[in-house]
PDB file of C-alpha atoms and ligand atoms in Angstrom:
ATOM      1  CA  UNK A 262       0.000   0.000   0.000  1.00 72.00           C
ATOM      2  CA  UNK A 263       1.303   3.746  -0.673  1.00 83.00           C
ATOM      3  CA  UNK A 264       2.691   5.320   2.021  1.00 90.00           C
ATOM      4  CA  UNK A 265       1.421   9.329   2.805  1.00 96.00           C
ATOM      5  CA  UNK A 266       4.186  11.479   2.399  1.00 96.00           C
ATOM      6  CA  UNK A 267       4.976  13.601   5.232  1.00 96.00           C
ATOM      7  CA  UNK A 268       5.298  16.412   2.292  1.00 97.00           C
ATOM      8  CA  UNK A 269       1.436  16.239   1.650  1.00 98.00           C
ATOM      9  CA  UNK A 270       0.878  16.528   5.944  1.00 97.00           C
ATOM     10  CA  UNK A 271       3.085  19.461   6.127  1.00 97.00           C
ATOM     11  CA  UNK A 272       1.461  21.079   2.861  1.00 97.00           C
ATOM     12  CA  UNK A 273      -2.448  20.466   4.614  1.00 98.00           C
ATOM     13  CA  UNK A 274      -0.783  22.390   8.199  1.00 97.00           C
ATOM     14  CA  UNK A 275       0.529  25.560   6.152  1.00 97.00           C
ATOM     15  CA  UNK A 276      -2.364  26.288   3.734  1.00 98.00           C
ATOM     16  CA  UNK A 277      -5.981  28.064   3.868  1.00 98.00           C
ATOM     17  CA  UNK A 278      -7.425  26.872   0.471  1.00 98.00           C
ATOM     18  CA  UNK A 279      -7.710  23.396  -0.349  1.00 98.00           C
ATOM     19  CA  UNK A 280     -10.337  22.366  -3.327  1.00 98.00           C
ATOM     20  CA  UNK A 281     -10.854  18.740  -4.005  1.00 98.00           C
ATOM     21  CA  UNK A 282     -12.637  17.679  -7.256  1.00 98.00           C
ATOM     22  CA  UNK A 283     -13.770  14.289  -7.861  1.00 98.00           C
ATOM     23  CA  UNK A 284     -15.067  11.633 -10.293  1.00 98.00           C
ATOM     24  CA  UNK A 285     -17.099   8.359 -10.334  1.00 98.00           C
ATOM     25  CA  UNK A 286     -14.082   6.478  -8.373  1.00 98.00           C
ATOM     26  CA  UNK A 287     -15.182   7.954  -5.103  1.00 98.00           C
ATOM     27  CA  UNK A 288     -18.476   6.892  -5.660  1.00 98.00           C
ATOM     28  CA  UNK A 289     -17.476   3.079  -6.567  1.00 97.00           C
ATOM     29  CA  UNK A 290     -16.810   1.406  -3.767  1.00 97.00           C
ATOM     30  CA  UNK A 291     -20.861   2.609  -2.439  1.00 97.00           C
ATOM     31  CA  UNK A 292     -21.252   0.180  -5.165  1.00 95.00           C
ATOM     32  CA  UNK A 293     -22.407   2.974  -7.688  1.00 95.00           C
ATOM     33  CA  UNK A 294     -20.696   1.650 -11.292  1.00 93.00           C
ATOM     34  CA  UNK A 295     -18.157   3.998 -13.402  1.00 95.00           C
ATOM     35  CA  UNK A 296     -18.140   4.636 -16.432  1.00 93.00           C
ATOM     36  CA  UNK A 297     -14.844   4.228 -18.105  1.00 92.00           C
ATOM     37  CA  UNK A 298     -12.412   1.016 -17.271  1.00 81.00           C
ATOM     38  CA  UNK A 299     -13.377  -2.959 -16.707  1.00 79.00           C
ATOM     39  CA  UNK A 300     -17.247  -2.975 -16.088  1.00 82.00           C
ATOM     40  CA  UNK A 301     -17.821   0.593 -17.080  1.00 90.00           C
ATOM     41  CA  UNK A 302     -21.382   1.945 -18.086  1.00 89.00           C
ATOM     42  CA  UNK A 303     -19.857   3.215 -21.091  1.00 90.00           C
ATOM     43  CA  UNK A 304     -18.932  -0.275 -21.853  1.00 87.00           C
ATOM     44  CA  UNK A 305     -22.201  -1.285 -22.250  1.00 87.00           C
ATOM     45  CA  UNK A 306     -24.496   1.409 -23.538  1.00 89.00           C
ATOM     46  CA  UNK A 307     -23.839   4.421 -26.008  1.00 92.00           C
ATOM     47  CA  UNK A 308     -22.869   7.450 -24.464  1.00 90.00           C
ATOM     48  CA  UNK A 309     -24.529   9.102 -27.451  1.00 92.00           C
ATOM     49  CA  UNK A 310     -28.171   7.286 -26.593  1.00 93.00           C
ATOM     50  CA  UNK A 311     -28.393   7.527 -22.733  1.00 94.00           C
ATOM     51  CA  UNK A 312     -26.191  10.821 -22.709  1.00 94.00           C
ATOM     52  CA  UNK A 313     -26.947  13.725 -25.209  1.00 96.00           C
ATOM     53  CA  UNK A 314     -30.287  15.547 -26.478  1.00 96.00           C
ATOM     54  CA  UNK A 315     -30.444  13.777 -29.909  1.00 96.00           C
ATOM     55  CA  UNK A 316     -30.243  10.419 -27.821  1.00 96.00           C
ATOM     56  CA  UNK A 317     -33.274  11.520 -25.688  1.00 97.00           C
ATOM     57  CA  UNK A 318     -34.884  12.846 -28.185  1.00 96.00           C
ATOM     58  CA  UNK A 319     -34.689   9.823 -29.984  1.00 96.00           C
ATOM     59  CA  UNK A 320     -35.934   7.179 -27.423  1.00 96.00           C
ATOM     60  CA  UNK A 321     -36.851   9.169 -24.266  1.00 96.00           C
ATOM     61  CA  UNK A 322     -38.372   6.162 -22.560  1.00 95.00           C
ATOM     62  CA  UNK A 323     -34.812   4.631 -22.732  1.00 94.00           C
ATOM     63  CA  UNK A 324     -33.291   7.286 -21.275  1.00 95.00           C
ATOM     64  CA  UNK A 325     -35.791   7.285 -18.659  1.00 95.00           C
ATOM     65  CA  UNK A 326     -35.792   4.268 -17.710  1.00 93.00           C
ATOM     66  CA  UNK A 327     -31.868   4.321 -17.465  1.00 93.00           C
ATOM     67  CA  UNK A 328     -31.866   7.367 -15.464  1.00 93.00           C
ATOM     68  CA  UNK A 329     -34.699   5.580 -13.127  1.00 92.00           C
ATOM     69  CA  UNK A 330     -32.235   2.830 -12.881  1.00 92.00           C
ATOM     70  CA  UNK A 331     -29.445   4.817 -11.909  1.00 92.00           C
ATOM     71  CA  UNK A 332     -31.575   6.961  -9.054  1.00 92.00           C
ATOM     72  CA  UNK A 333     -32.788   3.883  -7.752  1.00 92.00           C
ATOM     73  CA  UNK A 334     -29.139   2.296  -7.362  1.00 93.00           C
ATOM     74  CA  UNK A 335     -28.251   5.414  -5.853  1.00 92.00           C
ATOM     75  CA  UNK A 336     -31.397   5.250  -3.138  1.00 93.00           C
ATOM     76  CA  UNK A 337     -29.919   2.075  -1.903  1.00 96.00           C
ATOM     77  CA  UNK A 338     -25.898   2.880  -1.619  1.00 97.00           C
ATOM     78  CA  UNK A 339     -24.515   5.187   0.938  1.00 98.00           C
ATOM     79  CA  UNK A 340     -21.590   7.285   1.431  1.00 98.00           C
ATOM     80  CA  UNK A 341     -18.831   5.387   1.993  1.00 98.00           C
ATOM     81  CA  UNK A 342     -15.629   6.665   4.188  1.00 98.00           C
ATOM     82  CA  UNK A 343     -14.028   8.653   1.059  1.00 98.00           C
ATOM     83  CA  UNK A 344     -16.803  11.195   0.658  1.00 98.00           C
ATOM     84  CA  UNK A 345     -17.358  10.958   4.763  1.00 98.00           C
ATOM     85  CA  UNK A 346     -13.382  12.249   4.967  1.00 98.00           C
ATOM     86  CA  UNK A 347     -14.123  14.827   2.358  1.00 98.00           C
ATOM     87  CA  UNK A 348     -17.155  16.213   4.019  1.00 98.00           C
ATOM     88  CA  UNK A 349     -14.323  16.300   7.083  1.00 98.00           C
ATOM     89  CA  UNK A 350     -11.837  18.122   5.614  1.00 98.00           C
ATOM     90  CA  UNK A 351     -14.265  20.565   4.688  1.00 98.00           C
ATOM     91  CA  UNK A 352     -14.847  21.982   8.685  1.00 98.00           C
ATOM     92  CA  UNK A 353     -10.863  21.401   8.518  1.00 97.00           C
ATOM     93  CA  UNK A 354      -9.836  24.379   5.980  1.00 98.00           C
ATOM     94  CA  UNK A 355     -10.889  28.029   6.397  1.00 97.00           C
ATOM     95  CA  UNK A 356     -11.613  27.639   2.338  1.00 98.00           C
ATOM     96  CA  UNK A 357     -13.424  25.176   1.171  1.00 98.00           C
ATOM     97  CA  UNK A 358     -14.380  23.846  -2.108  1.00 98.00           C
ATOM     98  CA  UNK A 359     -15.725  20.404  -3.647  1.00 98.00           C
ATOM     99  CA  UNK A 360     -15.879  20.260  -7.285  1.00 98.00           C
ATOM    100  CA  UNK A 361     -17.822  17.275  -8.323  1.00 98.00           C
ATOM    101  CA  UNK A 362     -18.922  15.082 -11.961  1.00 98.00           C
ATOM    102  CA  UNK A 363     -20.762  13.224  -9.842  1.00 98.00           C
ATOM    103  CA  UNK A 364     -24.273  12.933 -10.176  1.00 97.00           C
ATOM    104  CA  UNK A 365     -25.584  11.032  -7.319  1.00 96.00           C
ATOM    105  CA  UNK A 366     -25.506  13.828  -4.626  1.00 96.00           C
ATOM    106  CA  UNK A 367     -23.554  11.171  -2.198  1.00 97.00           C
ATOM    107  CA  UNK A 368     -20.914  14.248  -1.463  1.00 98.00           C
ATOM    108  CA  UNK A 369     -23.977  15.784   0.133  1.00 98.00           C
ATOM    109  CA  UNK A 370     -25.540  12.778   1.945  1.00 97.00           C
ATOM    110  CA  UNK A 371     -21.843  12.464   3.643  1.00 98.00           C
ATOM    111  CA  UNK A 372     -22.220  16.378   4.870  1.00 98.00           C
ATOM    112  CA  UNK A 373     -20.271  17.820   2.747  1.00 98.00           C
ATOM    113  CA  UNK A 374     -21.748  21.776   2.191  1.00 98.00           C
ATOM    114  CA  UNK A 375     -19.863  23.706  -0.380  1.00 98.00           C
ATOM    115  CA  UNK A 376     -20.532  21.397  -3.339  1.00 98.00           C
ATOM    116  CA  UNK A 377     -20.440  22.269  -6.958  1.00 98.00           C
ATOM    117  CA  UNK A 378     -22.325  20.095  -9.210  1.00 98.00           C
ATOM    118  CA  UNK A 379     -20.398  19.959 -12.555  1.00 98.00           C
ATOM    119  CA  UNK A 380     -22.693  17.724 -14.078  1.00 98.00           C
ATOM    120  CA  UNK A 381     -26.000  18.263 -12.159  1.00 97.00           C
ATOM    121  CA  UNK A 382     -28.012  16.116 -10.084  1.00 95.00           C
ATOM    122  CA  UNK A 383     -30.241  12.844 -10.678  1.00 94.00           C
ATOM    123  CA  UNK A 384     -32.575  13.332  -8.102  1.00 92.00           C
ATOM    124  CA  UNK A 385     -33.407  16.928  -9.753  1.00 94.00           C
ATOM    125  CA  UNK A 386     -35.537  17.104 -13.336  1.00 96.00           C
ATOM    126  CA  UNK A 387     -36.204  19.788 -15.652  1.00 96.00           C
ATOM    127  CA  UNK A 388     -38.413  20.945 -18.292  1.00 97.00           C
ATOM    128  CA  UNK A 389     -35.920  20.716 -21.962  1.00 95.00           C
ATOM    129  CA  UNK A 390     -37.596  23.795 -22.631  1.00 95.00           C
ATOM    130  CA  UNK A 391     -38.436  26.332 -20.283  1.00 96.00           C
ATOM    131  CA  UNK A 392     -36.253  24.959 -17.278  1.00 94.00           C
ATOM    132  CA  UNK A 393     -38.847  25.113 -15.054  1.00 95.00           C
ATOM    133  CA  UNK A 394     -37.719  22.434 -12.177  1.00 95.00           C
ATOM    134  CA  UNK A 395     -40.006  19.077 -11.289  1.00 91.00           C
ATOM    135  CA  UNK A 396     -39.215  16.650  -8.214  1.00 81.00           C
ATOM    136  CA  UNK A 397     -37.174  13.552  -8.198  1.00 75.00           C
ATOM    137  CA  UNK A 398     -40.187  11.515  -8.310  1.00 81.00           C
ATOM    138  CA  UNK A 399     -40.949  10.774 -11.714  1.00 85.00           C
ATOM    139  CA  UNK A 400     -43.808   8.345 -12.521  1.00 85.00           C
ATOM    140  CA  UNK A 401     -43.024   6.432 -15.779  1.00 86.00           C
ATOM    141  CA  UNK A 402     -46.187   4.577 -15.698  1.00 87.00           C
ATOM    142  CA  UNK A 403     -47.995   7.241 -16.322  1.00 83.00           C
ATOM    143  CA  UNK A 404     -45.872   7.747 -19.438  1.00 92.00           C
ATOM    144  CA  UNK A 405     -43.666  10.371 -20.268  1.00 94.00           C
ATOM    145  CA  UNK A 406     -43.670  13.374 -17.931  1.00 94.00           C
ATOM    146  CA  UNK A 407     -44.224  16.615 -19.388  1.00 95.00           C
ATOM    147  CA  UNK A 408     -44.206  20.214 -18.424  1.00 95.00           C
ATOM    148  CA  UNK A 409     -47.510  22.593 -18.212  1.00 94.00           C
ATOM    149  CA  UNK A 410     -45.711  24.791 -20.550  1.00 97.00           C
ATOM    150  CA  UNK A 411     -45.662  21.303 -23.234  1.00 96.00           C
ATOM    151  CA  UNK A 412     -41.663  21.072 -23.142  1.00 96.00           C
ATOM    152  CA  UNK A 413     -40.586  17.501 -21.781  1.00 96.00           C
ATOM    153  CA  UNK A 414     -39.290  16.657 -18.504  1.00 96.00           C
ATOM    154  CA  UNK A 415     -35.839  15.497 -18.380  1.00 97.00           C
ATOM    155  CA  UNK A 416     -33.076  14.422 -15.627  1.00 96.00           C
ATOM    156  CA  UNK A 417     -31.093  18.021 -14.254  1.00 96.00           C
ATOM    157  CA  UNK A 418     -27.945  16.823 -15.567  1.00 97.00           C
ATOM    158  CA  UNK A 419     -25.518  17.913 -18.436  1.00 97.00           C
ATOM    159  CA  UNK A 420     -25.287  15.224 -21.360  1.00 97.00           C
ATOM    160  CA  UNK A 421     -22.557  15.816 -24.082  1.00 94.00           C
ATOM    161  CA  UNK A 422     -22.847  18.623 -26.251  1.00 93.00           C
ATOM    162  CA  UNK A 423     -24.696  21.270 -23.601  1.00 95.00           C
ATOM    163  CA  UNK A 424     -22.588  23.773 -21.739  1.00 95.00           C
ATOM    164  CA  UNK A 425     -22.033  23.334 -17.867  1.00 97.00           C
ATOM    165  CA  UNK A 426     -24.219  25.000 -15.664  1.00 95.00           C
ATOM    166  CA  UNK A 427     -22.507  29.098 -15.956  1.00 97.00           C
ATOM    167  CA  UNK A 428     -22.412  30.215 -12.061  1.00 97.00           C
ATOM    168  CA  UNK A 429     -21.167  26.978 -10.534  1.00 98.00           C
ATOM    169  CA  UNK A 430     -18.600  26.362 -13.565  1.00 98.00           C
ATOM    170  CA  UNK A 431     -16.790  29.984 -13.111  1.00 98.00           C
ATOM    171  CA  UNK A 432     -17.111  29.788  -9.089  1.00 98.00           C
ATOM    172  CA  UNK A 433     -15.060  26.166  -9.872  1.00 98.00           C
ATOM    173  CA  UNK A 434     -12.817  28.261 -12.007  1.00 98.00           C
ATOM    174  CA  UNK A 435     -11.995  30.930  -9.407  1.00 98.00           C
ATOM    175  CA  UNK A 436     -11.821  28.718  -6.431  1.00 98.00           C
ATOM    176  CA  UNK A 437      -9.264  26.426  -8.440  1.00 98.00           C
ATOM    177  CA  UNK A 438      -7.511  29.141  -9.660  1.00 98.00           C
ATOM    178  CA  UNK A 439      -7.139  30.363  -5.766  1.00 98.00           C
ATOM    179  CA  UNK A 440      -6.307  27.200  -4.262  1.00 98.00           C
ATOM    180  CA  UNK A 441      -3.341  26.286  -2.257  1.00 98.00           C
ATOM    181  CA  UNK A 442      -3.696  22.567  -2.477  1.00 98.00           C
ATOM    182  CA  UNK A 443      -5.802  20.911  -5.090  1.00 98.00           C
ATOM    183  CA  UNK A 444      -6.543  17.101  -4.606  1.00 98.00           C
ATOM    184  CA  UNK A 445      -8.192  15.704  -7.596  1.00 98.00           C
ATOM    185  CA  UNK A 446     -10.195  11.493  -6.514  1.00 98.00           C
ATOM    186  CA  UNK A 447     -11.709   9.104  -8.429  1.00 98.00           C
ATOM    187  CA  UNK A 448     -11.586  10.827 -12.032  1.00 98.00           C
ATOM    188  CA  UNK A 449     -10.345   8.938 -15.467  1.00 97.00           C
ATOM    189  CA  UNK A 450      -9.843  13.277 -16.418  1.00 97.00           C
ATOM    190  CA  UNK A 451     -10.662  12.341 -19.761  1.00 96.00           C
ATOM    191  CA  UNK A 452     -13.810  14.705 -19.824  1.00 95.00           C
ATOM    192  CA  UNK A 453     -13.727  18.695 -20.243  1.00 95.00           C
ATOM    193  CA  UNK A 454     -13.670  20.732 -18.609  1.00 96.00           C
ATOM    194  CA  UNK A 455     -13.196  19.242 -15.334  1.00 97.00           C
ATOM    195  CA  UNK A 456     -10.065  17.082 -17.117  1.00 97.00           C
ATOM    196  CA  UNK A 457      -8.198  21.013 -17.370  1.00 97.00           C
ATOM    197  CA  UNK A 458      -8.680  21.980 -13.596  1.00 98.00           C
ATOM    198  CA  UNK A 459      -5.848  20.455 -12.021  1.00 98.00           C
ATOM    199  CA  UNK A 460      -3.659  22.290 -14.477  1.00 98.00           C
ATOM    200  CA  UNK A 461      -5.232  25.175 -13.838  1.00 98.00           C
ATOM    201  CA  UNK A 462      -4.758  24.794 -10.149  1.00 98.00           C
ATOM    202  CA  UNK A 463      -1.009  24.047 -11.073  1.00 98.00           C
ATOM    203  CA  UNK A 464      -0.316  27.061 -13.138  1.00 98.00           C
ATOM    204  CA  UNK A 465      -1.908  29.033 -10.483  1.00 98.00           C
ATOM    205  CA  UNK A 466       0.843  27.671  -7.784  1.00 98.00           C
ATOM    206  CA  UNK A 467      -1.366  25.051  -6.292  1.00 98.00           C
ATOM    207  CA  UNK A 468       0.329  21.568  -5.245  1.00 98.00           C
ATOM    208  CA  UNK A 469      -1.827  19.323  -6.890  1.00 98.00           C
ATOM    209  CA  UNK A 470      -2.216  15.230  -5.577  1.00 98.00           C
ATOM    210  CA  UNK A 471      -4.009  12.628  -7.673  1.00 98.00           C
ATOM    211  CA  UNK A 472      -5.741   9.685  -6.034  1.00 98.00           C
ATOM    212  CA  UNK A 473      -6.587   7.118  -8.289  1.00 98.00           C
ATOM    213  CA  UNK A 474      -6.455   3.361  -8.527  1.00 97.00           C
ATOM    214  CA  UNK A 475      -4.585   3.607 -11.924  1.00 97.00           C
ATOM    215  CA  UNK A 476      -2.604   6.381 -13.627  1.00 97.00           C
ATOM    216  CA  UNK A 477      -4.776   9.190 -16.250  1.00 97.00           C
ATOM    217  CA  UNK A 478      -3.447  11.562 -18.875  1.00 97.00           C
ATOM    218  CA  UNK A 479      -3.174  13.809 -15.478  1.00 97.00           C
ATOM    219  CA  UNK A 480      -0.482  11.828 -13.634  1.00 98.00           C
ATOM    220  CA  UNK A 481       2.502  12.641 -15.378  1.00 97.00           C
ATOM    221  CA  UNK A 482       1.499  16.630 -14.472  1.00 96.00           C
ATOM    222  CA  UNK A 483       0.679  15.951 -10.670  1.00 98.00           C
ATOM    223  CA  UNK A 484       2.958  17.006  -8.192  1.00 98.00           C
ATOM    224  CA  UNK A 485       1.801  13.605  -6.256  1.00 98.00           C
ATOM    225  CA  UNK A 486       0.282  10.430  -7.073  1.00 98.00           C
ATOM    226  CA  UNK A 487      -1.392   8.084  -4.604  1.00 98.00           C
ATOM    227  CA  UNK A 488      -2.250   4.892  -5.998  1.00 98.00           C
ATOM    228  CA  UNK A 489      -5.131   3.270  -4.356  1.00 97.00           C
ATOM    229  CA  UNK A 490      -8.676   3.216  -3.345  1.00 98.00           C
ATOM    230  CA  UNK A 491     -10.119   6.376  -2.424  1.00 98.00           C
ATOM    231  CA  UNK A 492     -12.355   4.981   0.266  1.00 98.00           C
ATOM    232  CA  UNK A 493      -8.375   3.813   1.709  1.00 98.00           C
ATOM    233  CA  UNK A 494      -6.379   6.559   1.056  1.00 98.00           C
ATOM    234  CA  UNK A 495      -8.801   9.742   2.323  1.00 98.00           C
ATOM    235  CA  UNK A 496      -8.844   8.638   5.759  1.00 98.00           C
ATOM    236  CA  UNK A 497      -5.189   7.779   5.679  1.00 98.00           C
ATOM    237  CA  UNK A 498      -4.230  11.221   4.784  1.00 98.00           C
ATOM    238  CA  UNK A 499      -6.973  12.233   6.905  1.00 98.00           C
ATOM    239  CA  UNK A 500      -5.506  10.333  10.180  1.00 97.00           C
ATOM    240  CA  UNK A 501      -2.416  11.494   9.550  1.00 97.00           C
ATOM    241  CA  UNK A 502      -3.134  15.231   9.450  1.00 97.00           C
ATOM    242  CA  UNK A 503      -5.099  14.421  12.427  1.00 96.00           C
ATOM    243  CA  UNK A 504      -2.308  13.303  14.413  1.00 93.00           C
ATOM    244  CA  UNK A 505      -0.725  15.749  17.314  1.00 72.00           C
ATOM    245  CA  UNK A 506       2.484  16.837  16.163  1.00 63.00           C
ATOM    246  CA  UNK A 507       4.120  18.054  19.700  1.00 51.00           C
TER     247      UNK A 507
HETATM  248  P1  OAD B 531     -14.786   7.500 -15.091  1.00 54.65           P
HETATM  249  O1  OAD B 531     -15.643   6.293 -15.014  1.00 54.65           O
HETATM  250  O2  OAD B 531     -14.372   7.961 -16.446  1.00 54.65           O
HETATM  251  O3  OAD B 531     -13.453   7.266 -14.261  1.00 54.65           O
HETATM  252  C1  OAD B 531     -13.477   6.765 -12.954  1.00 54.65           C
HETATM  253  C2  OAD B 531     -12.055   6.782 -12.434  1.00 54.65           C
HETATM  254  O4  OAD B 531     -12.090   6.390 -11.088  1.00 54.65           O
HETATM  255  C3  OAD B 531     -11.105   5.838 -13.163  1.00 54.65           C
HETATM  256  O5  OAD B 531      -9.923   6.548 -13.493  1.00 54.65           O
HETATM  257  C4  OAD B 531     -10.824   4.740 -12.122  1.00 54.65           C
HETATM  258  O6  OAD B 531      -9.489   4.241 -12.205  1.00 54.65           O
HETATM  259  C5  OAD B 531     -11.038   5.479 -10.833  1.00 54.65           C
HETATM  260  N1  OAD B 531     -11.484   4.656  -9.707  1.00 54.65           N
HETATM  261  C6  OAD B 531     -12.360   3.628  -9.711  1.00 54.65           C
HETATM  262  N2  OAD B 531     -12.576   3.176  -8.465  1.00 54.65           N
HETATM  263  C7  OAD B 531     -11.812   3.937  -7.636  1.00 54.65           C
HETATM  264  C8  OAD B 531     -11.599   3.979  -6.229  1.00 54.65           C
HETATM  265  N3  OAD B 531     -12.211   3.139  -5.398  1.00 54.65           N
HETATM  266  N4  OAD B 531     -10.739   4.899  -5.745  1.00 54.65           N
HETATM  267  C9  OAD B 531     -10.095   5.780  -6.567  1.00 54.65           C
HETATM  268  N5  OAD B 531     -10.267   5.791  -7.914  1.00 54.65           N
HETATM  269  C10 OAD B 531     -11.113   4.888  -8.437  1.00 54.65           C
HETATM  270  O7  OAD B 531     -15.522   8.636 -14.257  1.00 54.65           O
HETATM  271  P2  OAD B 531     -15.369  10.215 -14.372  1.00 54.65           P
HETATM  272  O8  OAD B 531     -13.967  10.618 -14.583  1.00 54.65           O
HETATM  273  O9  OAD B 531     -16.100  10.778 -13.212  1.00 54.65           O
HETATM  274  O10 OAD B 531     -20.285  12.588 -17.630  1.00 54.65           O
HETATM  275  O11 OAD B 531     -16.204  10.501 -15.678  1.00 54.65           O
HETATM  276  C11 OAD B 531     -16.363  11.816 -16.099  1.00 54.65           C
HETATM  277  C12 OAD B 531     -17.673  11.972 -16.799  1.00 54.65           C
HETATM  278  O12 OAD B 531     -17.772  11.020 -17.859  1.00 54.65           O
HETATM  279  C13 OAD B 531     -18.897  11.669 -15.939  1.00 54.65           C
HETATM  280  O13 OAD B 531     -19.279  12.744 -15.122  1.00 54.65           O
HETATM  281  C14 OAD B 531     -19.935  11.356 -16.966  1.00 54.65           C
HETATM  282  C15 OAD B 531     -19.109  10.444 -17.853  1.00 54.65           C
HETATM  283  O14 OAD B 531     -19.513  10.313 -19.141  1.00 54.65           O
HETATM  284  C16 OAD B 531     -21.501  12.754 -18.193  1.00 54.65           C
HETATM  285  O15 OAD B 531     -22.371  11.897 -18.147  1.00 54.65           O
HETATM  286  C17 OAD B 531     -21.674  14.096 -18.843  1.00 54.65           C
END
């Protein structure tokens, strides 16, 4: 197993700003699935069907039924101890920021308060045209769910192709670009524009860790790499910044 360098401890005791950002691999061993590597989602289905406008356009009781799937794995998994350590941290720093892909609001569930939601959130819906917002509770038997104002209901969650949500992607920009320690878990960083924030935090002066089980097209630009589970690593680190060091 990889040891915690006393670099990273002394690095969490002298800084102000830390910003962690993370991917599906914090969310895997709660038993929610990925979506890139051996048993990946995207392994299975298009991305392009369950994942874009044209796909739901094209079969929206698929999608549906997909995204019911997924909301209903995620009403029977809990946090595990890498997003409780996370939501830790956060009373730990005097700034805070999470920066998640993550879907499945689990960040939240753990306790963790100053969340930004990349990609959205399953348990929200939407109307595709006027916005308006619906709750969680979508009844499919009733067929399709649609708005008052006509426009179908859909999940509240970016799909390739549409922009990020404006106000929470700049306020991810800015508190990356501030950051004194950036600590990127769980991500393949193969997806923009979350893949370009640990450079950003980098050019900015941040030290910036990776934790991830295997290396990404971000490891050889990390200032550290911890190999390993998240749900292993977090409250290593965690432990050992606890520790008195009289
Ligand atoms: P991926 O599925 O692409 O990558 C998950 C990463 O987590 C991989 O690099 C794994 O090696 C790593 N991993 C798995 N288990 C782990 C564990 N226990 N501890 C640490 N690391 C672990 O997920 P994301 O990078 O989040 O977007 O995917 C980014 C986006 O692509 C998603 O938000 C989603 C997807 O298509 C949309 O749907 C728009």
């Amino acid at each position: 197993m990889c040891q915690i360098p006393d670099e990273l401890i002394k690095r969490m005791r002298n800084i102000r700003r830390l910003v962690i950002s993370t991917g599906a691999g914090v969310s895997a061993e709660s038993g929610v699935p990925t979506f890139r590597g051996d048993g990946g989602v995207w392994d299975k289905m298009s991305p392009h069907e369950m994942a874009s406008v044209d796909g739901f356009m094209k079969n929206p009781e698929l999608v549906w039924q997909w995204y019911q799937h997924r909301l209903e794995i995620r009403d029977n998994v809990k946090p595990n101890r890498g997003h409780e350590v996370i939501a830790e941290l956060e009373k730990r720093f005097d700034y805070f920021t999470l920066i998640t892909q993550n879907i499945d609001g689990l960040h939240t569930v753990a306790g963790s308060i100053n969340v930004l939601e990349l990609h959205g959130n399953i348990t929200r819906n939407k109307c595709l045209d006027c916005q308006e917002m619906y709750e969680p509770e979508i009844d499919l038997s009733d067929g399709l769910p649609y708005c008052e104002c006509g426009g179908m209901i859909r999940p509240d969650v970016v799909w390739f192709g549409e922009s990020l949500p404006e106000t929470v992607l700049e306020k991810a920009f800015t508190d990356t670009e501030a950051s004194e320690l950036f600590i990127s878990v769980g991500t393949s960083a193969i997806v923009q524009p979350a893949a370009s924030l640990p450079l950003m935090a980098s050019r900015s002066g941040a030290y910036v860790v990776e934790i991830n089980l295997e290396s990404t097209p971000m490891t050889a630009s990390v200032d550290l790499f911890l190999q390993g589970k998240s749900g292993e690593l977090l409250p290593r680190i965690l432990d050992e910044f606890s520790k008195n060091t009289d």
